[in-house]
Each structure stands twice: as structure tokens, then as C-alpha cells.
Coordinates of C-alpha atoms in Angstrom, one line a residue:
X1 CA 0.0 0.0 0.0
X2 CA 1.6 3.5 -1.2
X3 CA 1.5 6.2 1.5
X4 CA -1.7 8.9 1.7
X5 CA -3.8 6.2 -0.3
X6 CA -6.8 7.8 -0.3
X7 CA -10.2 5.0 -0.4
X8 CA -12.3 7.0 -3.3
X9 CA -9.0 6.3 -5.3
X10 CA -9.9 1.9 -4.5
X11 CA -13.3 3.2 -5.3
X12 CA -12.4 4.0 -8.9
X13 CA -10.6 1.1 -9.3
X14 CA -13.2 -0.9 -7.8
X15 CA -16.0 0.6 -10.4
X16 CA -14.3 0.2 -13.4
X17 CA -12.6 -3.0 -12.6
X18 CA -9.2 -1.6 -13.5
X19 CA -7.6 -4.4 -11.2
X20 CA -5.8 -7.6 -12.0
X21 CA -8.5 -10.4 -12.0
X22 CA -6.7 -13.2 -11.9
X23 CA -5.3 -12.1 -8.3
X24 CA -8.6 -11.3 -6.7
X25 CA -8.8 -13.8 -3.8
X26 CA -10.9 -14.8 -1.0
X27 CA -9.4 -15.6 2.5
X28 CA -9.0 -19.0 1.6
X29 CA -6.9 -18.1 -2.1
X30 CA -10.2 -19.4 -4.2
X31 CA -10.6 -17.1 -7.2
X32 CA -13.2 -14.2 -7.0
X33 CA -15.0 -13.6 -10.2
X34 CA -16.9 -10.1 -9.7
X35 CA -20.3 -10.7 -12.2
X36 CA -21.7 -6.7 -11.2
X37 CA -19.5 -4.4 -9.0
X38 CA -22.7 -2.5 -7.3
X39 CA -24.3 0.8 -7.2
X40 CA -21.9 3.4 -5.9
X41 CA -23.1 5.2 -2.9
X42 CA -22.1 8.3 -2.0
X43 CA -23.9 8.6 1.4
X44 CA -23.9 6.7 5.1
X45 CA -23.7 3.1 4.4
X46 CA -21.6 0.5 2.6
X47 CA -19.7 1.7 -0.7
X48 CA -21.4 -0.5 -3.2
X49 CA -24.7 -1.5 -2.8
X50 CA -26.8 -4.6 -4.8
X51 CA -23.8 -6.2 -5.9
X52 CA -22.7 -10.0 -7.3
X53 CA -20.0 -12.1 -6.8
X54 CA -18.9 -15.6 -7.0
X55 CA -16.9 -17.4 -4.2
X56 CA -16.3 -21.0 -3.4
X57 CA -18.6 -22.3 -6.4
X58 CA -21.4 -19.7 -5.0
X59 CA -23.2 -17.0 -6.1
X60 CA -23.3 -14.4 -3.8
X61 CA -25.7 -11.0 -4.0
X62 CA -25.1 -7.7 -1.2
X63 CA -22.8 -5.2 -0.5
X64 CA -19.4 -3.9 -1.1
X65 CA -17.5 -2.0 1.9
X66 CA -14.3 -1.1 0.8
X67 CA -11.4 1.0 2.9
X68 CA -7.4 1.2 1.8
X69 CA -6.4 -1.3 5.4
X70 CA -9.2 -4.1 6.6
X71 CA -8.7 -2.9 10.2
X72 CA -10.1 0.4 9.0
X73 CA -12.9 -1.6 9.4
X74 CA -13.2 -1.9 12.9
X75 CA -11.3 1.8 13.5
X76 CA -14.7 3.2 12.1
X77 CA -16.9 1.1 14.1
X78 CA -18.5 -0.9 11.6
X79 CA -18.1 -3.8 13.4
X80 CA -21.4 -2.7 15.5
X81 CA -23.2 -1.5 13.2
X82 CA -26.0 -3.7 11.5
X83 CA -26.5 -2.1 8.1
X84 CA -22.8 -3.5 7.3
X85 CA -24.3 -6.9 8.2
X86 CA -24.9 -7.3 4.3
X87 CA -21.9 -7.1 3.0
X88 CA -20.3 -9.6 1.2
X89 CA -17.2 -8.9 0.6
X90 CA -14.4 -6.2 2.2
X91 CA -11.8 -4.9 -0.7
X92 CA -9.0 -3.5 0.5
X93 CA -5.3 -2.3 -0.6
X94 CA -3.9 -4.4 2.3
X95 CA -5.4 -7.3 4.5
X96 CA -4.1 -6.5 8.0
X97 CA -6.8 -7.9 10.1
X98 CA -9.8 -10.1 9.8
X99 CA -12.5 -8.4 10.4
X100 CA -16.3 -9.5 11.9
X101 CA -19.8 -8.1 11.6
X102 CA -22.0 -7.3 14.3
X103 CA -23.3 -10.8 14.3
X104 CA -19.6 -12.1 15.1
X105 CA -19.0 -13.9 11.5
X106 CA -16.2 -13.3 9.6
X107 CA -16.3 -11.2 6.3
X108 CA -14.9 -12.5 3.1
X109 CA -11.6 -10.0 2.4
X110 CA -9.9 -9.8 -0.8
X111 CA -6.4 -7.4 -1.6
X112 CA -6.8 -5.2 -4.7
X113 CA -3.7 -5.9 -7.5
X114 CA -3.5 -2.7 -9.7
X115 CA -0.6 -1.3 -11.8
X116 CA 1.5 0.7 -9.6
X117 CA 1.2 3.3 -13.0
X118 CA -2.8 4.1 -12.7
X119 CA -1.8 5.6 -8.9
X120 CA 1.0 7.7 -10.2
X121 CA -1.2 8.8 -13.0
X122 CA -4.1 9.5 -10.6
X123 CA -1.0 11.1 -7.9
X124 CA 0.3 13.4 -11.2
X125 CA -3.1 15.0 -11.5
X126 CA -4.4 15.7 -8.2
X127 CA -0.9 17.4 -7.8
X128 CA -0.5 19.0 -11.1
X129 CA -0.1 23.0 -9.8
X130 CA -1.9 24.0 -12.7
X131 CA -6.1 24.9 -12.9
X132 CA -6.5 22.2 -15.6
X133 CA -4.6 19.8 -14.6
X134 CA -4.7 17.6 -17.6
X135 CA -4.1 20.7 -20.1
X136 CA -0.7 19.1 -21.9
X137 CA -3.0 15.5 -22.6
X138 CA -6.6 17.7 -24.1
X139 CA -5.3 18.5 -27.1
X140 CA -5.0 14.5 -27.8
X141 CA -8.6 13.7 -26.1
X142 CA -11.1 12.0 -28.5
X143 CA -13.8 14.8 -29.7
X144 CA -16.7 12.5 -29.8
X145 CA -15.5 11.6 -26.7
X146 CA -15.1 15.0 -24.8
X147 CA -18.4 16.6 -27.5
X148 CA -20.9 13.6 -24.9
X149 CA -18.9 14.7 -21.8
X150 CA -20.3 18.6 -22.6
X151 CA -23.4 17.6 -23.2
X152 CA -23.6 16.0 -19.8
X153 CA -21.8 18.6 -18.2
X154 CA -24.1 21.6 -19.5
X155 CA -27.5 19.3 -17.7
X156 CA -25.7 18.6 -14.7
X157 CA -24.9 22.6 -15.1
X158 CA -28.7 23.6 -15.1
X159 CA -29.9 21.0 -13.0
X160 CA -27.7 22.8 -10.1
X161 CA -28.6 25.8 -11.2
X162 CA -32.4 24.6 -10.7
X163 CA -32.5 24.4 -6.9
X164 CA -31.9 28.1 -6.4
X165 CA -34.9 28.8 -8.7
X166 CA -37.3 25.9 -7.8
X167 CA -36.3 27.5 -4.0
X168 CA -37.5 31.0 -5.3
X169 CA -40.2 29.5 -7.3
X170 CA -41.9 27.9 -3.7
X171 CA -40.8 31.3 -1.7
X172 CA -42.7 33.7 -4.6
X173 CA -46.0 31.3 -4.5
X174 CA -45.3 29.7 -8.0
X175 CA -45.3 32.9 -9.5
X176 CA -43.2 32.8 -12.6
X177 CA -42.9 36.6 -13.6
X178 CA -41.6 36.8 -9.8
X179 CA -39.2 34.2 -10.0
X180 CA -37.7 35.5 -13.0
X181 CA -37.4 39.2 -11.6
X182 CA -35.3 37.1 -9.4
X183 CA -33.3 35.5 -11.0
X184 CA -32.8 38.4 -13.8
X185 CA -31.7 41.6 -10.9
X186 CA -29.4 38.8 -9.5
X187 CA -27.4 38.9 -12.6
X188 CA -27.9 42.4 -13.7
X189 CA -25.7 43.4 -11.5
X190 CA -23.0 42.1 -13.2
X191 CA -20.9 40.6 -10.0
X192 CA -20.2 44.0 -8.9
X193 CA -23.7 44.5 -7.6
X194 CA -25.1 41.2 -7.8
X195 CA -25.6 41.6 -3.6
X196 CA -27.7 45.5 -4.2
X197 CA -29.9 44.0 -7.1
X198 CA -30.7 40.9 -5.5
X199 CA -32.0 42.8 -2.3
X200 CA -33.7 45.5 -4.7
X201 CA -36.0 42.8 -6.2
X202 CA -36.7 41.2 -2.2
X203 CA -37.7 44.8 -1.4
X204 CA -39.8 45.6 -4.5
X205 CA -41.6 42.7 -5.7
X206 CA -42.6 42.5 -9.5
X207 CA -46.5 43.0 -8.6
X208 CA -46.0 46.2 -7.4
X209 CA -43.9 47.1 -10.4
X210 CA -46.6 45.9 -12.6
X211 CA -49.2 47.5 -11.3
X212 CA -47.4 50.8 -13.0
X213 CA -45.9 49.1 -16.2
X214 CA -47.8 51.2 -18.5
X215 CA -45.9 54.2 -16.7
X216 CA -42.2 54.3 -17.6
X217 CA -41.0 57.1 -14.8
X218 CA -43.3 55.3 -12.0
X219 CA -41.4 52.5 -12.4
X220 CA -38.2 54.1 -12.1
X221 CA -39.6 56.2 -9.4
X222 CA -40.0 52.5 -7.4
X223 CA -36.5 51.2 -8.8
X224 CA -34.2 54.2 -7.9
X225 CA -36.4 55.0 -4.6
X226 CA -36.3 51.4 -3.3
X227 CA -32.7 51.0 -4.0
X228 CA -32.1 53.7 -1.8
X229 CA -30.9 55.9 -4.5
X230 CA -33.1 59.0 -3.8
X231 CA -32.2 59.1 -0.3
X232 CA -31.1 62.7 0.9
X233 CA -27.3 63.2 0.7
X234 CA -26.2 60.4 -1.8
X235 CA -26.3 62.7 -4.6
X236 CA -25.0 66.7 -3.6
X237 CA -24.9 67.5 -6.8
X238 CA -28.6 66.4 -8.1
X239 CA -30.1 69.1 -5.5
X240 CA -31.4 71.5 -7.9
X241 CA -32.0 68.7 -10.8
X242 CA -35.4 68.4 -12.1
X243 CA -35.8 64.8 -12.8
X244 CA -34.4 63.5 -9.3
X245 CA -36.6 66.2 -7.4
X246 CA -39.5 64.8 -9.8
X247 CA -38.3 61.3 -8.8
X248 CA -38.2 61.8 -5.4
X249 CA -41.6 63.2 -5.2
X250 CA -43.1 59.9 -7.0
X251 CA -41.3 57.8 -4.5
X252 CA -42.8 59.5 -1.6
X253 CA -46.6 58.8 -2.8
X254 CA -45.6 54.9 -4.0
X255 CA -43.7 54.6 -1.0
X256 CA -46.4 55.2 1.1
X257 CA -49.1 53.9 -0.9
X258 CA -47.4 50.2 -0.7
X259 CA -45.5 50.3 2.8
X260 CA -41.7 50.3 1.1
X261 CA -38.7 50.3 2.7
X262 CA -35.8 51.7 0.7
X263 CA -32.3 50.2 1.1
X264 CA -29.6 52.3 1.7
X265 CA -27.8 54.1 -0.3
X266 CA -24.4 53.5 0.0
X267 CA -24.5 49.7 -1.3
X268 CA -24.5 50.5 -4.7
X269 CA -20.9 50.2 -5.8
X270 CA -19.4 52.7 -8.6
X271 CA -16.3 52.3 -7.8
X272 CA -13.8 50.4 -10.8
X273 CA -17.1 49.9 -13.1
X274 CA -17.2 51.7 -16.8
X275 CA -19.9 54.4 -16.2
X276 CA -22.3 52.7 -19.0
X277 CA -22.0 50.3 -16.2
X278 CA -23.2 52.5 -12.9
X279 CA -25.9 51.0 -11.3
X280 CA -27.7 54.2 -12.0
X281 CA -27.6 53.3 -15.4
X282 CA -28.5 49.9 -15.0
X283 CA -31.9 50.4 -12.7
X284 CA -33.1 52.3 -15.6
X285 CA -32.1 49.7 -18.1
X286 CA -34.2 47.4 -15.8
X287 CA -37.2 50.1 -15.4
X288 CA -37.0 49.7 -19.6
X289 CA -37.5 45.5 -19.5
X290 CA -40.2 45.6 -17.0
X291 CA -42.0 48.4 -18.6
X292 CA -45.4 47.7 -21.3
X293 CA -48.4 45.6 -20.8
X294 CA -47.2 42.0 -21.0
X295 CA -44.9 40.7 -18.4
X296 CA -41.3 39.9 -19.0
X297 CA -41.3 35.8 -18.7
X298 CA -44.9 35.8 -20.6
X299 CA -43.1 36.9 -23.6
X300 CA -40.0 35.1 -23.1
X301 CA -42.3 31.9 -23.3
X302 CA -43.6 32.7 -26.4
X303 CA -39.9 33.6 -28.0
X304 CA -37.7 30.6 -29.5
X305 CA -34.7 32.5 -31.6
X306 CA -32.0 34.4 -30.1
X307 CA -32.1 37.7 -32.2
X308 CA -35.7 38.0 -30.9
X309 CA -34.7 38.2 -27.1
X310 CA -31.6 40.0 -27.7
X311 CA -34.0 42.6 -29.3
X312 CA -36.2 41.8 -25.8
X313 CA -33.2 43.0 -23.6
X314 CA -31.4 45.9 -25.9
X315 CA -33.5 48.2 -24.2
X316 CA -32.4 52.0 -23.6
X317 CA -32.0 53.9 -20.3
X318 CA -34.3 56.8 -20.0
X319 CA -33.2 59.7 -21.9
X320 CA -32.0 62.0 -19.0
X321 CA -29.2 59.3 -18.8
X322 CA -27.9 60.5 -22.5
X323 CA -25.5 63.0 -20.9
X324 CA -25.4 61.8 -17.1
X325 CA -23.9 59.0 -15.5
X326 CA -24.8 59.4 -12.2
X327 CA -27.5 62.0 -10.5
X328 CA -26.9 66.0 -11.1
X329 CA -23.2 65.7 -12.9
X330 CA -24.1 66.4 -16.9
X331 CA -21.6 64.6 -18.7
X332 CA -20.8 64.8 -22.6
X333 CA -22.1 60.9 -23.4
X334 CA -24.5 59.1 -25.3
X335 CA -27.5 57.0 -25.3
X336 CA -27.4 54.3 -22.9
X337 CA -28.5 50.5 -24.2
X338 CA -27.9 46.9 -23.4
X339 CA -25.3 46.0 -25.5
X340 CA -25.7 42.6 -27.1
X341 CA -22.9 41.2 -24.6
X342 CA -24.3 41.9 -21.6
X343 CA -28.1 40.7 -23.7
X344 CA -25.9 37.6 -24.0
X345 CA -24.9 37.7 -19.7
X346 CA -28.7 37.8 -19.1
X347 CA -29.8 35.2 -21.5
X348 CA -27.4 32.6 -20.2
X349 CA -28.1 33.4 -16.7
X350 CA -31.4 34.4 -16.2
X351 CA -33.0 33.3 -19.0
X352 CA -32.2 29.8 -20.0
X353 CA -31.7 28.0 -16.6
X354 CA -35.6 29.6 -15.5
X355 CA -36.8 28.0 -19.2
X356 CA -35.3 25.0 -18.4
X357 CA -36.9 24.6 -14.6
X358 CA -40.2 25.8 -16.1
X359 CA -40.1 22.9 -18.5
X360 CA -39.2 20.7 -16.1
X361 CA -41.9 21.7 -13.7
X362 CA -44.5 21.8 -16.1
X363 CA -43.4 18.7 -17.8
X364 CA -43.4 20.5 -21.1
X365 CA -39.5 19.0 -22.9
X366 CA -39.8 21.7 -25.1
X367 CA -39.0 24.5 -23.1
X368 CA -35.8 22.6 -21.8
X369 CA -35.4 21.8 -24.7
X370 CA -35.2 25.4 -26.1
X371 CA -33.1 26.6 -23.2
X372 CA -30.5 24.5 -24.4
X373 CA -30.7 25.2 -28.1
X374 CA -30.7 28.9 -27.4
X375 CA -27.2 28.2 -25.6
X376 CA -26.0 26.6 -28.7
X377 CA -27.6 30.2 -30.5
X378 CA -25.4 32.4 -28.2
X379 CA -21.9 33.2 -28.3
X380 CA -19.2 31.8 -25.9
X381 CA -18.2 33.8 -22.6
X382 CA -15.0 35.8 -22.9
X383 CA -13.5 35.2 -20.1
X384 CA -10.0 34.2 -17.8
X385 CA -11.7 30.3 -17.5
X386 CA -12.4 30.4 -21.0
X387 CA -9.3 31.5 -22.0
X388 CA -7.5 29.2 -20.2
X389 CA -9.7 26.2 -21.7
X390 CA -8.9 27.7 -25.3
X391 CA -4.8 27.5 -24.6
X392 CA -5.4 23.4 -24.5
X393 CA -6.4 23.3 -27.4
X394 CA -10.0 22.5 -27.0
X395 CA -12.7 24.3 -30.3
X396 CA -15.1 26.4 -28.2
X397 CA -17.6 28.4 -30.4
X398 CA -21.2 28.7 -28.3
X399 CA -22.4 29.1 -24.8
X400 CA -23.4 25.6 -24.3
X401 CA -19.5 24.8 -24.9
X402 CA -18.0 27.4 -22.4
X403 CA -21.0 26.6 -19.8
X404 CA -20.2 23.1 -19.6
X405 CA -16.5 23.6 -19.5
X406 CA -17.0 26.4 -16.6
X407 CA -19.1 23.4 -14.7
X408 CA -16.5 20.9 -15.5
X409 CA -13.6 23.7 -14.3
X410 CA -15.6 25.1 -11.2
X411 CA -16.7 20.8 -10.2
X412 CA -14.2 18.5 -11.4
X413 CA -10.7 20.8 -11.9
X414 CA -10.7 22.9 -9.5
X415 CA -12.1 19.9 -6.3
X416 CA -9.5 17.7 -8.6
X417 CA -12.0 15.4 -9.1
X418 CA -10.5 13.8 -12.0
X419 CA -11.7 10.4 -10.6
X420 CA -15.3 11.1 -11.5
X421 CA -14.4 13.1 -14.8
X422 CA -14.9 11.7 -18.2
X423 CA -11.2 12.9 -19.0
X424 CA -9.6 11.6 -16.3
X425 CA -11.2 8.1 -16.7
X426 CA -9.6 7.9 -20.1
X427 CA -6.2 9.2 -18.8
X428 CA -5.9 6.8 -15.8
X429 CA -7.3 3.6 -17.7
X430 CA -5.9 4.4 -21.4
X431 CA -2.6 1.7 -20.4
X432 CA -0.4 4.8 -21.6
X433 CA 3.7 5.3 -20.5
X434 CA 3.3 7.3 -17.2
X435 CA 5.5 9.5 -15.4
X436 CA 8.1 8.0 -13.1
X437 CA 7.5 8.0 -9.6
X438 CA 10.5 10.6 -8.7
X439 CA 9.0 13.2 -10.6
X440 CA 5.8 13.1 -8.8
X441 CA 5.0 15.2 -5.6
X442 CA 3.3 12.4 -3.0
X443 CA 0.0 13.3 -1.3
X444 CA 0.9 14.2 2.4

């Protein structure tokens, strides 16, 4: 047994039967022959659950415990505990000890025989100092191969992305257009003020909103005065300004009329953002999407091309921003709009991962459908994870490419999780020349 073994690593080898067969051995030295491994288990409980074996001229059906020393057994106790009273057979790197279930009988024991290569492989990985640590080896990678491990990654990608908005979903009363207000100020705050925006929609639900859609400057009355924005003192200079004294004045009747409670001020962070990107500009942006007569998910349901819900979220700030960036200070500028990247931002974000719960909750496939065709419509992310998936070599031209790739980085790379990756699957069990052992760094 190699020192820092870790047991996930036997588990691998267990599941994919990358051991030598002919040297698995019961206690007696009669041949094993393994006829189903189990179902791995991730939780409390033996390792591998439901499977078969053959031992002594018997067919045996239970469980697999497996740990890298058989005393490990006993060190965690399972020797008392009846649901390991089912297992059938105890793998292990090395047999120190025979070890008993809680009934006092003995349980069949059998040493794992690998090549002493897959471990160094596996040890060159988990220790490789860079993010991807298989970057030298994509280049090589089948594309068929690593084309079915995206299109797994990019559901695994939405289905964690679903528990957040099923969450909101039951907190908003199965309201949809309130879900998606949501989810949409969570990411029009571009990171900066993802905190402020997310706050702003708890503080002014969409209801409220809509009750003034057909009214442009009432809703960014309730935007800017809600997000603390008209509050007295933030802005010196917009003192003798028209629109924010016309502003403020709103506020004050909506305020009152539905019991709100404005944040405060100084959350808003301007600080290192472009001005097109102040959060000034941005609420009234967001005043612009949730203005007209139809609610903003109701006619993202009906949409199914890209250009369409680009042309959805290019809407313009309010004229007054044209030459202002902030309250009071006229600035030489221009007129305000969502550009088509940050259209892009809110589609993948907001957009498709809400289409895909509602699909799921309605059972309707073809809204999960669409969410995933319209990341294959959009554009890749430009960004420093990206980039550094585009330096291996690896083709990435849409959304649903750099999506998957930024689960696989944030899940698999960056936990070094190469055991349960696609990628590192094929590494460890392609029979390939490895590295030798001196040029490794050991686990502690």
C-alpha cells in the first residue's frame, strides 16, 4: 500500500474494474469472479450496494465495503453496526486484520492488484499546480468523446442551477414573472452589484412594479427610490435637478401607498465599473424590461430565436441618462442600451436556466429543450476560465461549450475530481507510459 492512499481512489478502481482479476482472492486463495461491482453510494452506508459475486462455487448478491487497510474496518466502528451486516465482501489495498460483523461472523476479504502506474497517473493529476490539470493531454482527447462529456456537463450545469430557482419559485408562491425578476436583478448586477440588485427585487416585488408598467417614470420612481438611490445626501450635486426632485416626489406617494422600505444608499458600488455600467444606469435599463403591458417571462415563453430576445433586452436607459452617469453631474455621453454582450450575460443566466426549470416543472421537454438550443444560438463567454480552456487546445464556439466547460472547471478541476471526470477516466485507464515515480509530488 503507497503512502496517503486515499479509499475514493480503491473506489475508482473498484468501479471500473481496472484491477488484475486473476489475483482477486478470498481468504482462503479461491478465485473471485466479480459478475456486477454495485451501485456506488455516495452517502452513510456500505460503498457499493446490490452487488454480485462468485466465491467457493457460489453466487453471492449484497454489499461492497471497501477502505485502503481491513482494520479500518473496525477503527470506524462498523463492526457494531447492522446495516454492514450485508456485506459480502471487504476490498481492500492491504489485509491487516480479519475483520467481523455485528453478528460475530467473519467477512470474506480480498487485496486489490492494480498497476503501480494508474496511482502515479491518478498522484500526477491531483498534484498538477496547474487549474486544468490535464491541459498538456486535451489537445490528444477524443472529440466524440469529450463533444458527450459537454453535453452532460451543460445538464448537470442547469440541474444545479435549478435548486436556487425551484427555491424561489416555492418562496414567490409559483409565481413565474416573480421568480424571473429574481433571478434576472441577481445577474444584472453584473458581479459588482449582484448583492444591491438581489435585495432590490426582495424589497420591490414585481406586482408592485406591474401594477405601473404602463408608466415608464413610476417605475423608475419605485426602482431608484427602493434602491435607496433618492435618499437625501447620496447625490450633492442632483439638488437643484429636475428629474431627481421629480423622482423623489413619486417615490414619496408609491412609498407610502405600498408600505416600502428603501435600502440604503451606499450599497451601490461605482467604484472600478465603466460608467455605462453604474448601477444608475443599469436600474433604468431594468425600469426599460419591466415596462409595457405583458410581463417579462410571458413573452419570453412565447420567444424561440435568439435575435428576438436580444432585441427583448437591448432596451435604452431613459433619456436623462444620455449625458449623465450618475444624479446632477451632466456629462458629454451618449444614449445608454444593453449592448448585445451583456443581452448575451442575461440570456445565459437568467434566462435559459428559468426555461429549463419551467419545463421541467411543467413537464413540457420543449422548453428545456429550447433553453439548451438557445445556448447553442449564443456566443461563448470571454473570459480568464475560458481562455484558459482555449490555450489546450480545446474548439469552443457557443455558450453551451463554455457553460459546460465552466461546470467541469468550477466541479471536477478545481475539487481535482479527475476520478469522477470523463477525462480523467480515459487518462488513468488508457494503459499509456506514465510518469516515473521521482518526478511526482506524493500526497501528504
Amino acid at each position: 500500500i503507497r503512502a496517503g492512499m486515499k479509499e475514493e481512489f480503491l473506489h475508482f478502481i473498484w468501479k471500473y474494474g481496472l484491477y488484475d482479476r486473476d489475483k482477486l482472492l478470498d481468504n482462503e486463495g479461491n478465485q473471485i469472479t466479480v459478475l456486477h461491482p454495485g451501485e456506488y453510494n455516495r452517502d452513510s452506508g456500505p460503498d457499493f450496494f446490490n452487488a454480485r459475486i462468485i466465491s467457493g462455487g457460489t453466487i453471492w448478491a449484497g454489499n461492497i465495503e471497501i477502505h485502503t487497510m481491513s482494520s479500518h474496518f473496525d477503527i470506524h466502528g462498523h463492526q457494531h453496526d447492522p446495516m454492514f451486516d450485508n456485506i459480502i465482501l471487504h476490498v481492500v489495498a492491504k489485509n491487516d486484520r480479519k475483520i467481523f460483523n455485528s453478528r460475530g461472523e467473519e467477512i470474506l476479504t480480498t487485496e486489490l492488484c492494480f498497476e503501480e502506474a494508474i496511482y502515479d497517473k491518478y498522484l500526477s493529476l491531483v498534484n498538477n499546480p496547474f487549474a486544468i490539470a490535464c491541459h498538456e493531454e486535451l489537445a490528444a482527447y477524443s472529440p466524440v468523446l469529450l463533444r458527450n462529456w459537454i453535453d452532460a456537463l451543460i445538464i448537470e450545469r442547469l440541474e444545479a442551477k435549478s435548486g436556487h430557482i425551484e427555491s424561489l419559485l416555492v418562496k414567490t408562491g409559483n409565481d413565474w414573472e416573480e421568480t424571473f425578476y429574481n433571478v434576472l436583478a441577481r445577474y444584472f448586477g453584473f458581479r459588482v452589484n449582484t448583492g444591491p440588485f438581489e435585495m432590490l427585487a426582495r424589497a420591490l416585488p414585481v406586482k408592485i412594479i406591474r401594477r405601473h408598467s404602463d408608466n415608464r417614470f413610476q417605475v423608475e420612481a419605485l426602482l431608484y427610490g427602493t434602491a435607496g438611490m433618492l435618499s437625501e445626501g447620496l447625490f450633492r450635486d442632483a439638488i437643484n435637478d429636475t428629474y431627481y426632485r421629480d423622482l423623489i416626489r413619486e417615490y414619496k406617494i408609491l412609498s407610502s401607498k405600498y408600505s416600502l422600505q428603501p435600502l440604503h444608499g451606499w450599497i451601490w458600488k461605482f467604484a472600478r465599473l465603466r460608467p455605462a455600467n453604474f448601477p444608475t444606469i443599469r436600474i433604468s435599463q431594468l425600469a426599460g424590461m419591466l415596462s409595457g403591458p405583458e410581463g417579462l417571462f410571458s413573452k419570453i415563453i412565447e420567444i424561440r430565436d435568439i435575435d428576438s430576445l436580444r432585441t427583448l433586452f437591448g432596451v435604452k436607459a431613459s433619456s436623462y441618462w444620455d449625458d449623465h452617469y450618475t444624479f446632477g453631474t451632466a456629462r458629454n455621453g451618449k444614449t445608454k442600451k444593453t449592448g448585445e454582450k451583456s443581452a448575451d450575460i442575461i440570456i445565459i443566466n437568467a434566462v435559459v436556466p428559468v426555461l429549463y426549470v419551467y419545463g421541467k416543472q411543467r413537464a413540457q421537454a420543449e422548453y428545456s429543450e429550447r433553453a439548451v438550443s438557445l445556448l447553442e444560438q449564443t456566443e461563448y463567454e470571454d473570459n480568464s476560465v475560458i481562455r484558459d480552456w482555449c490555450e489546450t487546445g480545446i474548439s469552443i464556439v457557443t455558450a453551451l461549450e463554455s457553460q459546460a466547460l465552466l461546470q467541469l472547471r468550477d466541479c471536477y478541476c478545481r475539487k481535482r475530481r479527475c476520478l469522477d471526470c470523463r477525462v480523467g477516466f480515459s487518462l488513468l485507464s488508457s494503459g499509456k507510459k506514465f510518469k516515473e515515480q521521482d518526478e511526482l509530488i506524493l500526497e501528504p
